[in-house]
Amino acid sequence: MYQFGFKTGHSAGLYTNILKQTVNHYTTRGSHVFVCFIYFRKAYDKVNYWKLFNMLLDDDIPLVLVYLLAYWYNHQEMCVKWNFVISGCFTVTNGTRQGGVLSHCMFSRYIRGLIHNVASSHVGCSIGNIPVSILAYADDIVLLSPSWRGLQYLIDCLSLCTKDIDMLCNERKTVCMVFSSQILMSFSPMFKLGTSDLQFVSLFRYLGHIISNCLCDNDDIQREIKNIFYTHQHFDSQIQ
């Protein structure tokens, strides 16, 4: 239920709206919300497909289908094209197939355990009895907690889970945001991912939407207006 990517009836807009509504639920009740936007290093390319196939077997996927996928992936070869010159073929031992129709489904399955472990920690934001400590759209993941200690715990938990599936977080592109209090932001200690300090931001472009720490939609509205203007301008040029 925490994965919004590649699902019928789901979209990046719905995903970011749930993020904003969760934050708004806390801030209107006088609470701060700490958020961490996780950025993976080459997420799809890091998939260990032998671990993925074992996950599929755990899901009781027919053995013949897993054998077929294993054969395809174990015998795939790639080459590099540069300035009209093509290199020799070489084997690839990890990663989901680029552009494959099954790749997004397999990636979602690959990180499902990570999402479950974070969500079942009972740390972070929740609405009623429903944990909302983690939201995912494919490989874009956000962690939410009403306390500094809670978010640091979620970051540590996710970091451990990524090691189990041979993935890495990009410390330079992973950022944090504090909603509701500018004063608290200035006194809040840095969050850590491993040994690296994570940067605080007040404005962040996420899945095509602009999110601000004051929950103001003005920047996002301006972005939409520019997109509409560009679309009409491009359409008019095509007609001419």
Short mmCIF file of C-alpha atoms in Angstrom, two decimals:
data_model
loop_
_atom_site.label_atom_id
_atom_site.label_comp_id
_atom_site.label_asym_id
_atom_site.label_seq_id
_atom_site.Cartn_x
_atom_site.Cartn_y
_atom_site.Cartn_z
CA MET A 1 0.00 0.00 0.00
CA TYR A 2 3.03 2.31 0.33
CA GLN A 3 4.20 1.83 -3.28
CA PHE A 4 2.45 4.22 -5.68
CA GLY A 5 4.58 3.60 -8.77
CA PHE A 6 3.33 1.67 -11.80
CA LYS A 7 -0.17 1.10 -10.40
CA THR A 8 -3.48 1.69 -12.13
CA GLY A 9 -5.23 4.72 -10.68
CA HIS A 10 -2.06 5.98 -9.02
CA SER A 11 0.08 8.92 -10.07
CA ALA A 12 2.91 11.15 -8.93
CA GLY A 13 0.30 13.82 -8.18
CA LEU A 14 -1.60 11.47 -5.87
CA TYR A 15 1.66 10.48 -4.19
CA THR A 16 2.77 14.05 -3.47
CA ASN A 17 -0.76 14.97 -2.36
CA ILE A 18 -0.75 12.20 0.27
CA LEU A 19 2.66 13.44 1.43
CA LYS A 20 1.29 17.00 1.80
CA GLN A 21 -1.92 15.83 3.48
CA THR A 22 0.05 13.78 6.01
CA VAL A 23 2.27 16.76 6.83
CA ASN A 24 -0.77 19.02 7.05
CA HIS A 25 -2.46 16.55 9.44
CA TYR A 26 0.41 17.05 11.90
CA THR A 27 1.19 20.72 11.40
CA THR A 28 -2.44 21.82 11.89
CA ARG A 29 -2.30 20.05 15.25
CA GLY A 30 0.80 21.95 16.34
CA SER A 31 3.42 19.34 15.49
CA HIS A 32 6.54 19.61 13.38
CA VAL A 33 7.25 17.06 10.66
CA PHE A 34 10.72 15.95 9.63
CA VAL A 35 11.00 14.53 6.11
CA CYS A 36 13.84 12.84 4.24
CA PHE A 37 13.80 12.46 0.45
CA ILE A 38 15.84 9.36 -0.36
CA TYR A 39 17.85 9.20 -3.58
CA PHE A 40 19.39 5.89 -4.65
CA ARG A 41 22.52 5.44 -6.71
CA LYS A 42 21.52 3.82 -10.02
CA ALA A 43 18.64 1.99 -8.37
CA TYR A 44 17.59 -0.25 -11.27
CA ASP A 45 21.16 -1.07 -12.23
CA LYS A 46 21.97 -2.22 -8.69
CA VAL A 47 19.29 -4.92 -8.54
CA ASN A 48 20.82 -8.30 -7.66
CA TYR A 49 18.57 -10.43 -9.82
CA TRP A 50 19.50 -13.69 -8.09
CA LYS A 51 18.13 -12.24 -4.86
CA LEU A 52 15.13 -11.05 -6.86
CA PHE A 53 14.47 -14.54 -8.23
CA ASN A 54 14.54 -15.97 -4.70
CA MET A 55 11.97 -13.36 -3.71
CA LEU A 56 9.76 -14.46 -6.60
CA LEU A 57 10.06 -18.07 -5.44
CA ASP A 58 9.04 -16.97 -1.95
CA ASP A 59 5.91 -15.48 -3.55
CA ASP A 60 5.08 -18.89 -5.08
CA ILE A 61 5.61 -17.64 -8.64
CA PRO A 62 5.58 -20.78 -10.87
CA LEU A 63 9.04 -22.30 -11.01
CA VAL A 64 9.03 -22.47 -14.80
CA LEU A 65 8.55 -18.69 -15.03
CA VAL A 66 11.39 -18.00 -12.60
CA TYR A 67 13.62 -20.41 -14.57
CA LEU A 68 12.73 -18.53 -17.76
CA LEU A 69 13.60 -15.16 -16.22
CA ALA A 70 16.83 -16.59 -14.82
CA TYR A 71 17.81 -17.88 -18.26
CA TRP A 72 17.07 -14.55 -19.93
CA TYR A 73 19.03 -12.55 -17.38
CA ASN A 74 21.91 -14.98 -17.13
CA HIS A 75 22.44 -14.92 -20.91
CA GLN A 76 21.98 -11.22 -21.60
CA GLU A 77 24.75 -9.30 -23.31
CA MET A 78 25.22 -5.59 -23.90
CA CYS A 79 27.41 -3.29 -25.92
CA VAL A 80 28.26 0.41 -25.90
CA LYS A 81 27.72 2.75 -28.85
CA TRP A 82 29.87 5.88 -28.96
CA ASN A 83 30.17 8.19 -31.98
CA PHE A 84 28.80 5.50 -34.32
CA VAL A 85 31.32 2.97 -33.00
CA ILE A 86 29.94 -0.14 -31.27
CA SER A 87 31.99 -2.01 -28.69
CA GLY A 88 32.20 -5.75 -28.32
CA CYS A 89 29.51 -7.52 -26.31
CA PHE A 90 29.92 -8.15 -22.60
CA THR A 91 27.83 -9.92 -19.98
CA VAL A 92 25.84 -8.12 -17.30
CA THR A 93 25.48 -9.71 -13.88
CA ASN A 94 23.05 -7.33 -12.18
CA GLY A 95 20.27 -4.84 -12.87
CA THR A 96 16.85 -5.11 -14.45
CA ARG A 97 16.56 -4.92 -18.23
CA GLN A 98 16.36 -1.33 -19.48
CA GLY A 99 12.94 -0.70 -21.02
CA GLY A 100 11.68 -4.19 -20.15
CA VAL A 101 7.93 -4.44 -19.61
CA LEU A 102 8.50 -6.48 -16.44
CA SER A 103 11.31 -4.35 -15.03
CA HIS A 104 9.12 -1.97 -13.03
CA CYS A 105 7.15 -4.85 -11.49
CA MET A 106 10.31 -6.70 -10.54
CA PHE A 107 11.89 -3.59 -9.05
CA SER A 108 8.78 -2.94 -6.97
CA ARG A 109 9.02 -6.50 -5.66
CA TYR A 110 12.74 -6.10 -5.00
CA ILE A 111 12.28 -3.18 -2.58
CA ARG A 112 9.01 -4.40 -1.05
CA GLY A 113 10.77 -5.91 1.95
CA LEU A 114 12.63 -2.65 2.56
CA ILE A 115 9.37 -0.69 2.57
CA HIS A 116 7.69 -3.25 4.81
CA ASN A 117 10.51 -3.19 7.36
CA VAL A 118 10.43 0.58 7.65
CA ALA A 119 6.63 0.77 7.78
CA SER A 120 6.38 -1.98 10.42
CA SER A 121 8.88 -0.27 12.73
CA HIS A 122 5.96 1.70 14.27
CA VAL A 123 8.17 4.80 14.24
CA GLY A 124 7.28 7.96 12.37
CA CYS A 125 4.02 9.50 11.20
CA SER A 126 0.68 7.71 11.35
CA ILE A 127 -2.93 8.69 10.76
CA GLY A 128 -5.30 6.73 12.93
CA ASN A 129 -3.83 3.23 13.05
CA ILE A 130 -2.25 3.51 9.60
CA PRO A 131 1.54 4.13 9.54
CA VAL A 132 2.59 6.79 7.04
CA SER A 133 6.27 6.77 7.89
CA ILE A 134 7.31 5.82 4.34
CA LEU A 135 5.92 6.49 0.87
CA ALA A 136 7.39 5.20 -2.37
CA TYR A 137 6.98 5.94 -6.05
CA ALA A 138 9.18 3.37 -7.79
CA ASP A 139 12.68 4.18 -6.46
CA ASP A 140 11.69 7.60 -5.09
CA ILE A 141 11.20 7.16 -1.35
CA VAL A 142 10.30 9.66 1.36
CA LEU A 143 10.47 9.10 5.12
CA LEU A 144 8.28 11.07 7.57
CA SER A 145 8.41 11.51 11.33
CA PRO A 146 7.10 14.10 13.82
CA SER A 147 10.37 13.90 15.79
CA TRP A 148 14.05 14.28 14.96
CA ARG A 149 14.96 11.02 16.69
CA GLY A 150 12.20 9.18 14.85
CA LEU A 151 13.40 10.25 11.42
CA GLN A 152 17.01 9.39 12.22
CA TYR A 153 15.82 5.93 13.28
CA LEU A 154 13.96 5.52 9.97
CA ILE A 155 17.03 6.61 8.00
CA ASP A 156 19.19 4.09 9.88
CA CYS A 157 16.59 1.36 9.34
CA LEU A 158 16.40 2.05 5.60
CA SER A 159 20.19 2.18 5.36
CA LEU A 160 20.46 -1.31 6.87
CA CYS A 161 17.78 -2.65 4.54
CA THR A 162 19.51 -1.24 1.45
CA LYS A 163 22.66 -3.14 2.35
CA ASP A 164 20.67 -6.39 2.48
CA ILE A 165 19.60 -5.92 -1.14
CA ASP A 166 22.94 -4.51 -2.38
CA MET A 167 21.67 -0.98 -3.00
CA LEU A 168 23.26 2.34 -2.09
CA CYS A 169 21.87 5.75 -1.19
CA ASN A 170 23.36 8.88 -2.71
CA GLU A 171 24.27 11.01 0.30
CA ARG A 172 24.75 14.17 -1.78
CA LYS A 173 21.30 14.03 -3.37
CA THR A 174 19.38 12.73 -0.36
CA VAL A 175 17.97 15.78 1.45
CA CYS A 176 15.86 16.60 4.51
CA MET A 177 13.13 19.14 5.15
CA VAL A 178 11.43 20.46 8.29
CA PHE A 179 7.82 21.57 8.04
CA SER A 180 6.19 24.23 10.18
CA SER A 181 9.05 25.84 12.12
CA GLN A 182 11.90 27.95 10.79
CA ILE A 183 13.27 28.35 14.34
CA LEU A 184 13.43 24.61 14.88
CA MET A 185 15.22 24.16 11.57
CA SER A 186 18.04 26.48 12.63
CA PHE A 187 18.62 24.58 15.87
CA SER A 188 17.98 21.05 14.61
CA PRO A 189 21.09 18.83 14.43
CA MET A 190 22.04 17.35 11.07
CA PHE A 191 20.61 14.00 10.07
CA LYS A 192 23.15 11.36 9.15
CA LEU A 193 23.14 8.73 6.44
CA GLY A 194 25.98 6.48 7.47
CA THR A 195 28.74 8.93 8.35
CA SER A 196 27.53 11.69 6.01
CA ASP A 197 25.52 14.74 7.09
CA LEU A 198 22.37 15.30 5.05
CA GLN A 199 21.55 18.73 3.67
CA PHE A 200 18.44 20.65 4.81
CA VAL A 201 16.37 22.32 2.08
CA SER A 202 13.35 24.63 2.20
CA LEU A 203 12.27 23.95 -1.41
CA PHE A 204 12.58 20.70 -3.31
CA ARG A 205 11.52 19.50 -6.76
CA TYR A 206 10.11 16.02 -6.30
CA LEU A 207 8.56 13.87 -9.05
CA GLY A 208 7.90 16.97 -11.11
CA HIS A 209 6.23 18.84 -8.26
CA ILE A 210 7.76 21.60 -6.15
CA ILE A 211 7.40 21.04 -2.41
CA SER A 212 8.11 23.84 0.07
CA ASN A 213 8.51 23.59 3.82
CA CYS A 214 5.59 26.00 4.31
CA LEU A 215 3.26 23.78 2.22
CA CYS A 216 2.66 26.73 -0.10
CA ASP A 217 1.71 25.68 -3.65
CA ASN A 218 2.62 28.97 -5.37
CA ASP A 219 5.86 27.64 -6.88
CA ASP A 220 4.13 24.48 -8.08
CA ILE A 221 1.29 26.53 -9.61
CA GLN A 222 3.81 28.70 -11.44
CA ARG A 223 5.47 25.57 -12.75
CA GLU A 224 2.13 24.33 -14.12
CA ILE A 225 1.42 27.72 -15.74
CA LYS A 226 4.82 27.64 -17.47
CA ASN A 227 4.12 24.10 -18.71
CA ILE A 228 0.74 25.14 -20.12
CA PHE A 229 2.30 28.18 -21.83
CA TYR A 230 5.07 26.04 -23.31
CA THR A 231 2.57 23.42 -24.53
CA HIS A 232 0.40 26.01 -26.29
CA GLN A 233 3.44 27.74 -27.77
CA HIS A 234 4.78 24.42 -29.07
CA PHE A 235 1.33 23.50 -30.47
CA ASP A 236 1.02 26.85 -32.27
CA SER A 237 4.47 26.46 -33.81
CA GLN A 238 3.53 23.02 -35.07
CA ILE A 239 0.39 24.37 -36.75
CA GLN A 240 2.33 27.16 -38.43
#
